[in-house]
Amino acid sequence: MRVPLRVFRARPGQSAHRDLFVVEVPEAAYVLDAVELAWAHLDRSLMFRHACHHGSCGSCAVRIQGREKLPCITLVKDVWHGKGELRIDPLSNFPLVGDLVVDVGGLFDRLSASEMAITHAVGPGMAPAGERPEGMEQLTRFQTCIECGICVSACPTMATNPHFFGPAALAAVHSARIDDGDPERGRRLLHVVDTEHGIWRCHGAWECSEVCPQGNEPAWRIMDLRRAALGSMARGG
Amino acid sequence: MQTRLVTVEAPPLKPPIRGEIRPRPGRTWVWQAATGTALTGLLGLHLIANHFVVSGGLRGFSDVVAYLRNPLILTLEVLFVVTVVIHAMLGVRAVLLDLGLSQRLETLVNRGLTLLGMATVAYALWLTWIVIR
Amino acid sequence: MAHSAYSPRRQVWKWFNPLGRGLGMWAYVLNRVTGLALVLYLYLHLAVLSLLSHGPSSWDGFISLARSRAFLALDVILIAAVLIHGLNGKRVTLLGLGIGMRVQKQLFLALMAIALLGVVVTATKIYGWW
């Protein structure tokens, strides 16, 4: 099928515009396939990120038809139905580097401050005993969050407040606290986010959980942190 | 353009001290939620007492004076105006703080809204006094 | 959504866009808009009440205006804002305490249905049809 891609273009010092790329893709193509074809055959100056191509690195995150998604796992036919154009824009709420590439440095700074480990142990309830290979007491898996920044792009507070810790990093603090189980570290991490521009700037729009491609549910994690903070406050902590 | 994410300084790695005096934004949220919950009752009573128990739904001047001179009603209305002004000021504060202002501006917002709130309540109390006198 | 690349001005209205977003975002925008509207109304109301300090003729003059159909329509809008903000506020309080997170969308819909009912009932009462 012939798909008209309407792609956001911008460079430092130049005004933004949107280019139209018409590409021929198979029925089962993903949006990233279409973008790559546009780059390969039509305009080699198009800037975009891509790596794993299977939804686990978070590099390619963009807005497709105005909604945040990972284009490597989004089928073209799920977002474009033959009429009109397929709009592709960079993520919101990040400084723009060029075209579809944004500067995610601020996100990674916050994730570092959250002390989230990249893997965590799988608890007994998470893999039935029958599935576990013999002799293997502990399973480890990667964290749910793939640090794609999609939640940050969708967050209305992030849209106007550059100081906000943000849904990804707050969710990371939550993960770090529950995975570790060390009360001292838990208290310290709560201390980091129990601030005016930490958990208290969230107003429960729930859009982060809505758009997260991995089901990490940042919104409930933030509210859970608030519960913990209120509890600590009540106990005089 | 999208706002720039500011690099976050990792805070000093010391645990919180019990009883330490530091700003507790959670407390502000509790005040917001508590006044909001109280307003369900207070605003409901205010609307019912003002508009639903009087025929035609509106009180003429002498009706208003008689209404406010009732000590129970006076208490309700004073409680109501204080609660609603606190909730309103905290709400405006939330909207303004969401803009990610500088430390200086934030302090200005906090002080300004506190003053505005106090002035509003003072005005309402003065007006009430004028009417029932 | 228009992007102005490299504009140094913060776009303060960026939060005000629930189109294509989930119900939670609609709830957030509605709560914020009704909240700000109600703050404006608070001061409008206090300004109107200042007529009481000028005596019966000023106040009763206002009352006759307040009985007009156009004015009553504004009252219905006010009640709608109060109900939307108040009921959604309950939801925000619950969610902030960690209650009801799994059903936050359904909670929003149920509360807005109640708000709608409240507006209809109030409107009928205000216009004297009841």
Short mmCIF file of C-alpha atoms in Angstrom, two decimals:
data_model
loop_
_atom_site.label_atom_id
_atom_site.label_comp_id
_atom_site.label_asym_id
_atom_site.label_seq_id
_atom_site.Cartn_x
_atom_site.Cartn_y
_atom_site.Cartn_z
CA MET A 1 0.00 0.00 0.00
CA ARG A 2 1.06 3.56 -0.71
CA VAL A 3 1.22 5.53 2.50
CA PRO A 4 1.51 9.35 2.62
CA LEU A 5 3.72 10.23 5.60
CA ARG A 6 3.50 13.79 6.86
CA VAL A 7 6.71 14.18 8.85
CA PHE A 8 7.80 17.05 11.07
CA ARG A 9 11.10 18.63 9.94
CA ALA A 10 13.20 21.20 11.74
CA ARG A 11 16.83 22.22 12.15
CA PRO A 12 18.49 24.70 14.52
CA GLY A 13 17.87 28.22 13.33
CA GLN A 14 15.28 27.17 10.76
CA SER A 15 11.52 27.32 11.08
CA ALA A 16 9.66 24.04 11.31
CA HIS A 17 7.69 22.55 8.45
CA ARG A 18 6.22 19.19 7.52
CA ASP A 19 7.36 17.13 4.55
CA LEU A 20 5.19 14.70 2.63
CA PHE A 21 6.79 11.34 1.84
CA VAL A 22 4.76 8.80 -0.11
CA VAL A 23 6.19 5.33 0.42
CA GLU A 24 5.19 1.88 -0.78
CA VAL A 25 5.01 -0.57 2.14
CA PRO A 26 3.72 -4.13 2.63
CA GLU A 27 0.34 -4.60 4.36
CA ALA A 28 2.01 -5.80 7.55
CA ALA A 29 4.52 -2.95 7.74
CA TYR A 30 5.26 -1.09 10.94
CA VAL A 31 5.37 2.71 11.03
CA LEU A 32 9.14 2.59 11.58
CA ASP A 33 9.50 0.60 8.35
CA ALA A 34 7.72 3.39 6.51
CA VAL A 35 9.94 6.07 8.06
CA GLU A 36 13.06 4.09 7.18
CA LEU A 37 11.90 3.74 3.57
CA ALA A 38 11.31 7.49 3.40
CA TRP A 39 14.83 8.07 4.70
CA ALA A 40 16.43 5.44 2.45
CA HIS A 41 14.77 6.37 -0.83
CA LEU A 42 13.49 9.90 -0.51
CA ASP A 43 15.48 12.03 1.93
CA ARG A 44 18.70 10.95 3.59
CA SER A 45 18.71 14.09 5.76
CA LEU A 46 15.71 12.88 7.78
CA MET A 47 16.72 12.45 11.42
CA PHE A 48 15.14 9.74 13.53
CA ARG A 49 16.20 7.22 16.17
CA HIS A 50 15.87 3.46 15.97
CA ALA A 51 17.67 0.50 17.47
CA CYS A 52 16.12 -2.76 18.61
CA HIS A 53 13.05 -2.67 16.37
CA HIS A 54 11.05 -4.74 18.85
CA GLY A 55 9.82 -2.40 21.55
CA SER A 56 12.46 -3.01 24.21
CA CYS A 57 14.94 -0.15 23.86
CA GLY A 58 12.59 2.83 23.70
CA SER A 59 14.76 4.75 21.21
CA CYS A 60 12.25 5.30 18.42
CA ALA A 61 9.43 6.91 20.44
CA VAL A 62 7.51 9.55 18.46
CA ARG A 63 3.99 10.90 18.14
CA ILE A 64 1.90 9.15 15.47
CA GLN A 65 -1.35 10.89 14.51
CA GLY A 66 -0.75 13.09 17.55
CA ARG A 67 -0.49 10.19 20.00
CA GLU A 68 2.73 8.88 21.59
CA LYS A 69 3.75 5.41 20.38
CA LEU A 70 6.70 3.19 19.55
CA PRO A 71 6.67 3.08 15.73
CA CYS A 72 8.63 -0.21 15.66
CA ILE A 73 5.67 -2.09 17.12
CA THR A 74 2.84 0.04 15.68
CA LEU A 75 1.38 -1.37 12.49
CA VAL A 76 0.71 1.19 9.77
CA LYS A 77 -2.76 -0.24 9.22
CA ASP A 78 -3.63 0.31 12.89
CA VAL A 79 -3.05 4.07 12.63
CA TRP A 80 -3.79 4.83 8.99
CA HIS A 81 -6.88 3.58 7.21
CA GLY A 82 -6.40 4.64 3.62
CA LYS A 83 -7.65 8.22 3.96
CA GLY A 84 -5.67 11.33 4.75
CA GLU A 85 -2.05 11.34 5.86
CA LEU A 86 -0.03 9.53 8.51
CA ARG A 87 1.32 12.30 10.73
CA ILE A 88 4.60 11.76 12.50
CA ASP A 89 5.93 14.28 15.01
CA PRO A 90 8.67 14.19 17.63
CA LEU A 91 7.89 13.70 21.32
CA SER A 92 6.59 16.77 23.18
CA ASN A 93 8.17 18.33 26.22
CA PHE A 94 11.76 17.63 25.22
CA PRO A 95 14.12 20.07 23.51
CA LEU A 96 14.31 19.36 19.82
CA VAL A 97 17.58 18.22 18.27
CA GLY A 98 16.24 17.90 14.72
CA ASP A 99 13.27 16.37 12.91
CA LEU A 100 12.06 13.43 15.00
CA VAL A 101 15.02 13.42 17.39
CA VAL A 102 14.69 15.04 20.82
CA ASP A 103 17.21 15.60 23.59
CA VAL A 104 16.36 13.10 26.34
CA GLY A 105 19.26 14.08 28.59
CA GLY A 106 16.97 15.61 31.22
CA LEU A 107 15.08 12.33 31.47
CA PHE A 108 18.23 10.30 32.02
CA ASP A 109 19.52 12.73 34.62
CA ARG A 110 16.35 12.16 36.60
CA LEU A 111 16.46 8.41 36.10
CA SER A 112 19.99 8.38 37.50
CA ALA A 113 18.79 10.26 40.56
CA SER A 114 16.06 7.64 41.02
CA GLU A 115 18.62 4.83 41.52
CA MET A 116 16.44 2.42 39.58
CA ALA A 117 18.27 -0.80 38.83
CA ILE A 118 17.92 -2.08 35.30
CA THR A 119 16.98 -5.57 36.44
CA HIS A 120 15.02 -6.89 39.34
CA ALA A 121 14.36 -10.26 40.90
CA VAL A 122 11.15 -12.01 39.99
CA GLY A 123 9.26 -12.76 43.17
CA PRO A 124 7.77 -16.16 43.95
CA GLY A 125 4.32 -15.10 42.84
CA MET A 126 5.45 -14.04 39.41
CA ALA A 127 6.52 -17.32 37.83
CA PRO A 128 4.73 -20.49 38.81
CA ALA A 129 7.01 -23.13 40.31
CA GLY A 130 6.27 -25.51 37.47
CA GLU A 131 7.80 -23.11 34.95
CA ARG A 132 11.03 -22.59 36.79
CA PRO A 133 13.97 -24.76 35.65
CA GLU A 134 15.14 -27.14 38.30
CA GLY A 135 17.74 -25.78 40.72
CA MET A 136 16.98 -22.22 39.73
CA GLU A 137 15.83 -20.40 42.83
CA GLN A 138 15.85 -16.90 41.51
CA LEU A 139 14.72 -15.41 38.23
CA THR A 140 15.78 -11.96 37.11
CA ARG A 141 14.12 -9.82 34.53
CA PHE A 142 14.64 -6.38 33.08
CA GLN A 143 12.69 -3.48 34.54
CA THR A 144 9.38 -2.77 32.84
CA CYS A 145 10.37 0.81 32.04
CA ILE A 146 12.31 1.09 28.79
CA GLU A 147 13.05 4.80 29.31
CA CYS A 148 11.39 5.81 26.05
CA GLY A 149 10.07 9.16 27.32
CA ILE A 150 6.57 8.56 26.00
CA CYS A 151 5.01 9.25 29.38
CA VAL A 152 6.94 12.52 29.68
CA SER A 153 5.62 13.62 26.29
CA ALA A 154 2.02 12.92 27.30
CA CYS A 155 2.17 14.54 30.74
CA PRO A 156 0.33 17.90 31.01
CA THR A 157 2.51 19.05 33.93
CA MET A 158 5.68 18.24 32.01
CA ALA A 159 4.28 20.44 29.24
CA THR A 160 4.58 23.62 31.29
CA ASN A 161 6.97 22.82 34.15
CA PRO A 162 10.62 22.11 33.40
CA HIS A 163 11.37 21.43 37.08
CA PHE A 164 8.92 18.54 37.38
CA PHE A 165 10.61 15.23 38.13
CA GLY A 166 8.27 13.58 35.63
CA PRO A 167 6.33 10.33 35.43
CA ALA A 168 9.18 8.08 34.25
CA ALA A 169 11.58 9.10 36.98
CA LEU A 170 8.93 9.07 39.72
CA ALA A 171 7.87 5.59 38.62
CA ALA A 172 11.55 4.62 38.70
CA VAL A 173 11.84 5.77 42.31
CA HIS A 174 8.80 3.66 43.12
CA SER A 175 10.36 0.62 41.45
CA ALA A 176 13.67 1.19 43.22
CA ARG A 177 11.92 1.35 46.59
CA ILE A 178 9.88 -1.81 46.27
CA ASP A 179 12.50 -3.92 44.55
CA ASP A 180 15.18 -3.27 47.10
CA GLY A 181 13.21 -3.66 50.30
CA ASP A 182 15.88 -1.76 52.24
CA PRO A 183 13.96 0.67 54.49
CA GLU A 184 16.88 3.11 54.78
CA ARG A 185 17.21 3.44 51.02
CA GLY A 186 13.44 3.59 50.73
CA ARG A 187 13.29 6.53 53.11
CA ARG A 188 16.06 8.34 51.28
CA LEU A 189 14.44 7.85 47.89
CA LEU A 190 11.11 9.07 49.19
CA HIS A 191 12.93 12.12 50.53
CA VAL A 192 14.14 12.81 46.98
CA VAL A 193 10.65 12.97 45.48
CA ASP A 194 8.56 14.24 48.41
CA THR A 195 9.12 17.77 47.13
CA GLU A 196 7.07 20.49 45.51
CA HIS A 197 8.20 19.55 42.00
CA GLY A 198 8.35 15.85 42.71
CA ILE A 199 5.25 13.80 43.41
CA TRP A 200 3.17 16.85 44.37
CA ARG A 201 3.04 18.43 40.93
CA CYS A 202 1.16 15.44 39.56
CA HIS A 203 -2.57 16.04 39.26
CA GLY A 204 -3.68 12.61 38.23
CA ALA A 205 -4.36 13.15 34.52
CA TRP A 206 -3.37 9.47 34.18
CA GLU A 207 -2.13 10.03 30.66
CA CYS A 208 1.29 8.52 31.43
CA SER A 209 -0.27 5.16 32.28
CA GLU A 210 -2.55 5.49 29.27
CA VAL A 211 0.30 5.81 26.77
CA CYS A 212 3.03 3.66 28.35
CA PRO A 213 3.89 0.96 25.78
CA GLN A 214 5.12 -1.43 28.48
CA GLY A 215 2.30 -1.14 31.00
CA ASN A 216 4.58 0.29 33.69
CA GLU A 217 1.67 2.33 35.09
CA PRO A 218 3.53 5.44 36.30
CA ALA A 219 0.29 7.05 37.54
CA TRP A 220 -0.49 4.48 40.21
CA ARG A 221 3.18 4.42 41.22
CA ILE A 222 3.12 8.18 41.76
CA MET A 223 -0.08 7.97 43.82
CA ASP A 224 1.45 5.10 45.79
CA LEU A 225 4.49 7.27 46.52
CA ARG A 226 2.13 9.99 47.71
CA ARG A 227 0.44 7.52 50.01
CA ALA A 228 3.86 6.60 51.39
CA ALA A 229 4.79 10.27 51.80
CA LEU A 230 1.53 11.06 53.62
CA GLY A 231 2.07 8.04 55.84
CA SER A 232 5.58 9.14 56.66
CA MET A 233 4.31 12.64 57.40
CA ALA A 234 1.61 11.27 59.70
CA ARG A 235 4.21 9.27 61.60
CA GLY A 236 6.23 12.46 62.12
CA GLY A 237 8.92 11.46 59.62
CA MET B 1 9.07 25.08 21.83
CA GLN B 2 8.75 22.37 24.36
CA THR B 3 10.17 23.43 27.70
CA ARG B 4 13.67 22.36 28.44
CA LEU B 5 14.01 19.71 31.14
CA VAL B 6 16.28 21.14 33.78
CA THR B 7 19.10 18.88 34.95
CA VAL B 8 18.22 17.66 38.40
CA GLU B 9 20.90 17.88 41.04
CA ALA B 10 20.91 14.65 43.01
CA PRO B 11 20.15 15.71 46.60
CA PRO B 12 22.69 15.05 49.37
CA LEU B 13 22.57 11.42 50.42
CA LYS B 14 21.47 11.87 54.00
CA PRO B 15 18.33 10.36 55.47
CA PRO B 16 15.56 12.64 56.76
CA ILE B 17 15.89 13.63 60.42
CA ARG B 18 12.92 12.90 62.59
CA GLY B 19 11.10 16.12 63.43
CA GLU B 20 13.21 18.12 60.99
CA ILE B 21 11.49 21.30 59.87
CA ARG B 22 11.33 21.29 56.12
CA PRO B 23 8.67 22.23 53.61
CA ARG B 24 6.08 19.47 53.38
CA PRO B 25 4.14 19.91 50.12
CA GLY B 26 2.08 16.90 51.12
CA ARG B 27 0.61 18.99 53.88
CA THR B 28 -0.58 21.54 51.33
CA TRP B 29 -2.26 18.79 49.34
CA VAL B 30 -3.99 17.54 52.48
CA TRP B 31 -5.34 21.05 53.13
CA GLN B 32 -6.57 21.22 49.54
CA ALA B 33 -8.27 17.83 49.77
CA ALA B 34 -9.68 18.50 53.24
CA THR B 35 -11.15 21.92 52.38
CA GLY B 36 -12.54 20.40 49.19
CA THR B 37 -14.23 17.63 51.12
CA ALA B 38 -15.55 20.09 53.71
CA LEU B 39 -16.96 22.21 50.91
CA THR B 40 -19.21 19.37 49.78
CA GLY B 41 -21.11 19.93 52.97
CA LEU B 42 -20.58 23.65 53.45
CA LEU B 43 -21.34 24.65 49.86
CA GLY B 44 -24.30 22.32 49.78
CA LEU B 45 -25.70 23.88 52.94
CA HIS B 46 -24.93 27.39 51.65
CA LEU B 47 -26.86 26.76 48.43
CA ILE B 48 -29.77 25.05 50.12
CA ALA B 49 -30.10 27.62 52.88
CA ASN B 50 -29.84 30.55 50.48
CA HIS B 51 -31.86 29.35 47.55
CA PHE B 52 -33.85 26.26 48.21
CA VAL B 53 -35.74 27.06 51.39
CA VAL B 54 -36.97 30.48 50.38
CA SER B 55 -39.81 30.84 47.89
CA GLY B 56 -38.64 32.18 44.55
CA GLY B 57 -35.12 31.11 45.44
CA LEU B 58 -33.78 34.61 46.09
CA ARG B 59 -33.71 36.69 49.26
CA GLY B 60 -34.66 40.36 49.30
CA PHE B 61 -32.67 42.77 51.44
CA SER B 62 -34.60 42.32 54.68
CA ASP B 63 -34.55 38.53 54.17
CA VAL B 64 -30.75 38.62 53.84
CA VAL B 65 -30.36 40.64 57.05
CA ALA B 66 -32.67 38.34 59.01
CA TYR B 67 -30.87 35.32 57.58
CA LEU B 68 -27.41 36.50 58.58
CA ARG B 69 -28.48 37.59 62.04
CA ASN B 70 -29.25 33.96 62.86
CA PRO B 71 -26.15 32.81 64.83
CA LEU B 72 -26.17 29.31 63.36
CA ILE B 73 -26.33 30.69 59.83
CA LEU B 74 -23.63 33.26 60.59
CA THR B 75 -21.29 30.52 61.82
CA LEU B 76 -21.98 28.44 58.73
CA GLU B 77 -21.36 31.32 56.36
CA VAL B 78 -18.13 32.42 58.06
CA LEU B 79 -16.86 28.83 58.05
CA PHE B 80 -17.88 28.54 54.42
CA VAL B 81 -16.12 31.69 53.22
CA VAL B 82 -12.88 30.82 55.04
CA THR B 83 -12.90 27.27 53.65
CA VAL B 84 -13.72 28.32 50.10
CA VAL B 85 -11.06 31.04 50.04
CA ILE B 86 -8.38 28.64 51.32
CA HIS B 87 -9.37 26.09 48.68
CA ALA B 88 -9.46 28.73 45.93
CA MET B 89 -6.05 30.19 46.82
CA LEU B 90 -4.47 26.73 47.02
CA GLY B 91 -6.01 25.88 43.67
CA VAL B 92 -4.64 28.99 41.97
CA ARG B 93 -1.28 28.26 43.63
CA ALA B 94 -1.27 24.76 42.10
CA VAL B 95 -1.96 26.14 38.63
CA LEU B 96 0.79 28.75 38.97
CA LEU B 97 3.37 26.36 40.42
CA ASP B 98 2.73 24.05 37.48
CA LEU B 99 4.34 26.70 35.30
CA GLY B 100 7.71 25.87 36.82
CA LEU B 101 8.57 29.31 38.14
CA SER B 102 11.86 30.43 39.62
CA GLN B 103 12.39 30.21 43.41
CA ARG B 104 11.86 33.93 43.68
CA LEU B 105 8.57 33.91 41.76
CA GLU B 106 7.34 30.89 43.71
CA THR B 107 7.92 32.71 46.98
CA LEU B 108 6.09 35.71 45.51
CA VAL B 109 3.15 33.50 44.54
CA ASN B 110 2.99 31.94 48.01
CA ARG B 111 3.10 35.30 49.77
CA GLY B 112 0.82 37.03 47.27
CA LEU B 113 -1.89 34.40 47.47
CA THR B 114 -1.72 34.29 51.27
CA LEU B 115 -2.26 38.05 51.33
CA LEU B 116 -5.03 37.88 48.72
CA GLY B 117 -6.75 35.14 50.69
CA MET B 118 -6.58 37.07 53.93
CA ALA B 119 -7.81 40.25 52.23
CA THR B 120 -10.73 38.36 50.68
CA VAL B 121 -11.82 36.84 53.97
CA ALA B 122 -11.40 40.20 55.71
CA TYR B 123 -13.59 41.85 53.10
CA ALA B 124 -16.26 39.17 53.38
CA LEU B 125 -16.31 39.46 57.17
CA TRP B 126 -16.49 43.26 56.99
CA LEU B 127 -19.39 43.10 54.54
CA THR B 128 -21.22 40.61 56.75
CA TRP B 129 -20.73 42.92 59.72
CA ILE B 130 -22.09 45.90 57.76
CA VAL B 131 -25.19 43.94 56.80
CA ILE B 132 -26.11 42.53 60.19
CA ARG B 133 -25.35 45.69 62.14
CA MET C 1 -0.44 20.03 17.26
CA ALA C 2 1.79 22.86 16.09
CA HIS C 3 5.42 22.82 17.16
CA SER C 4 7.42 25.97 17.19
CA ALA C 5 10.96 24.66 17.24
CA TYR C 6 13.46 26.56 19.34
CA SER C 7 10.98 29.13 20.59
CA PRO C 8 12.27 30.33 23.94
CA ARG C 9 8.78 31.17 25.19
CA ARG C 10 7.18 28.58 27.42
CA GLN C 11 3.79 27.62 26.09
CA VAL C 12 1.71 28.01 29.23
CA TRP C 13 -1.44 26.70 27.63
CA LYS C 14 0.07 23.38 26.63
CA TRP C 15 -1.76 21.55 29.42
CA PHE C 16 -5.08 22.62 27.93
CA ASN C 17 -5.40 19.96 25.24
CA PRO C 18 -7.38 16.82 26.02
CA LEU C 19 -8.27 16.01 22.40
CA GLY C 20 -7.31 12.45 21.52
CA ARG C 21 -6.32 11.84 25.13
CA GLY C 22 -7.69 9.47 27.78
CA LEU C 23 -10.57 10.18 30.16
CA GLY C 24 -8.15 11.05 32.96
CA MET C 25 -6.82 13.93 30.90
CA TRP C 26 -10.36 15.18 30.23
CA ALA C 27 -11.03 15.03 33.96
CA TYR C 28 -7.86 17.01 34.68
CA VAL C 29 -8.64 19.72 32.12
CA LEU C 30 -12.30 19.98 33.24
CA ASN C 31 -11.29 20.24 36.87
CA ARG C 32 -8.78 22.96 36.13
CA VAL C 33 -11.10 24.98 33.87
CA THR C 34 -14.07 24.77 36.27
CA GLY C 35 -11.77 25.57 39.19
CA LEU C 36 -10.44 28.74 37.57
CA ALA C 37 -13.95 29.72 36.47
CA LEU C 38 -15.20 29.27 40.04
CA VAL C 39 -12.39 31.44 41.43
CA LEU C 40 -13.49 34.19 39.04
CA TYR C 41 -17.07 33.61 40.08
CA LEU C 42 -16.10 33.91 43.76
CA TYR C 43 -14.86 37.46 43.21
CA LEU C 44 -17.81 38.31 40.98
CA HIS C 45 -20.12 37.07 43.71
CA LEU C 46 -18.37 39.13 46.37
CA ALA C 47 -18.61 42.18 44.11
CA VAL C 48 -22.35 41.64 43.69
CA LEU C 49 -22.78 41.13 47.42
CA SER C 50 -21.20 44.56 47.99
CA LEU C 51 -24.55 45.95 46.83
CA LEU C 52 -25.85 44.91 50.24
CA SER C 53 -23.75 47.67 51.78
CA HIS C 54 -25.67 50.24 49.72
CA GLY C 55 -29.03 49.39 51.16
CA PRO C 56 -32.31 47.75 50.12
CA SER C 57 -32.95 49.63 46.88
CA SER C 58 -29.59 48.61 45.34
CA TRP C 59 -29.94 45.01 46.46
CA ASP C 60 -33.56 44.55 45.49
CA GLY C 61 -32.76 46.12 42.12
CA PHE C 62 -30.17 43.41 41.56
CA ILE C 63 -32.64 40.72 42.68
CA SER C 64 -35.10 41.65 39.94
CA LEU C 65 -32.25 41.29 37.41
CA ALA C 66 -31.39 37.94 38.96
CA ARG C 67 -34.84 36.64 38.18
CA SER C 68 -34.45 37.13 34.41
CA ARG C 69 -34.22 34.00 32.27
CA ALA C 70 -30.79 34.91 30.93
CA PHE C 71 -29.44 35.27 34.45
CA LEU C 72 -30.98 31.99 35.52
CA ALA C 73 -29.22 30.32 32.59
CA LEU C 74 -25.93 31.56 34.01
CA ASP C 75 -26.92 30.02 37.34
CA VAL C 76 -27.37 26.65 35.65
CA ILE C 77 -23.89 26.94 34.13
CA LEU C 78 -22.57 27.80 37.59
CA ILE C 79 -24.18 24.72 39.11
CA ALA C 80 -22.71 22.61 36.32
CA ALA C 81 -19.23 23.97 37.11
CA VAL C 82 -19.75 23.36 40.85
CA LEU C 83 -20.94 19.78 40.34
CA ILE C 84 -18.22 18.88 37.82
CA HIS C 85 -15.47 20.35 39.98
CA GLY C 86 -16.86 19.05 43.26
CA LEU C 87 -17.56 15.50 42.15
CA ASN C 88 -14.35 15.14 40.18
CA GLY C 89 -12.59 16.61 43.19
CA LYS C 90 -13.81 13.65 45.25
CA ARG C 91 -12.25 11.37 42.64
CA VAL C 92 -8.96 13.29 42.77
CA THR C 93 -8.92 13.02 46.58
CA LEU C 94 -9.56 9.27 46.46
CA LEU C 95 -6.90 8.68 43.80
CA GLY C 96 -4.44 10.81 45.73
CA LEU C 97 -4.96 8.53 48.71
CA GLY C 98 -4.41 5.49 46.54
CA ILE C 99 -8.06 4.45 46.45
CA GLY C 100 -9.88 3.45 43.28
CA MET C 101 -6.90 3.60 40.94
CA ARG C 102 -8.00 0.55 38.97
CA VAL C 103 -11.38 2.13 38.23
CA GLN C 104 -10.42 5.77 37.78
CA LYS C 105 -12.05 6.00 34.34
CA GLN C 106 -15.30 4.39 35.41
CA LEU C 107 -15.33 6.59 38.48
CA PHE C 108 -15.03 9.67 36.30
CA LEU C 109 -17.89 8.59 34.03
CA ALA C 110 -20.14 7.70 36.96
CA LEU C 111 -19.49 11.01 38.71
CA MET C 112 -20.10 13.03 35.55
CA ALA C 113 -23.37 11.17 35.05
CA ILE C 114 -24.37 12.23 38.56
CA ALA C 115 -23.29 15.78 37.75
CA LEU C 116 -25.47 15.77 34.64
CA LEU C 117 -28.41 14.52 36.66
CA GLY C 118 -27.77 17.24 39.22
CA VAL C 119 -27.71 19.91 36.54
CA VAL C 120 -30.99 18.71 35.05
CA VAL C 121 -32.70 18.58 38.44
CA THR C 122 -31.41 22.04 39.38
CA ALA C 123 -32.40 23.52 36.04
CA THR C 124 -35.95 22.26 36.41
CA LYS C 125 -36.10 23.69 39.91
CA ILE C 126 -34.61 27.02 38.87
CA TYR C 127 -36.96 27.46 35.96
CA GLY C 128 -39.86 26.51 38.16
CA TRP C 129 -40.96 23.53 36.16
CA TRP C 130 -40.83 21.36 39.22
#
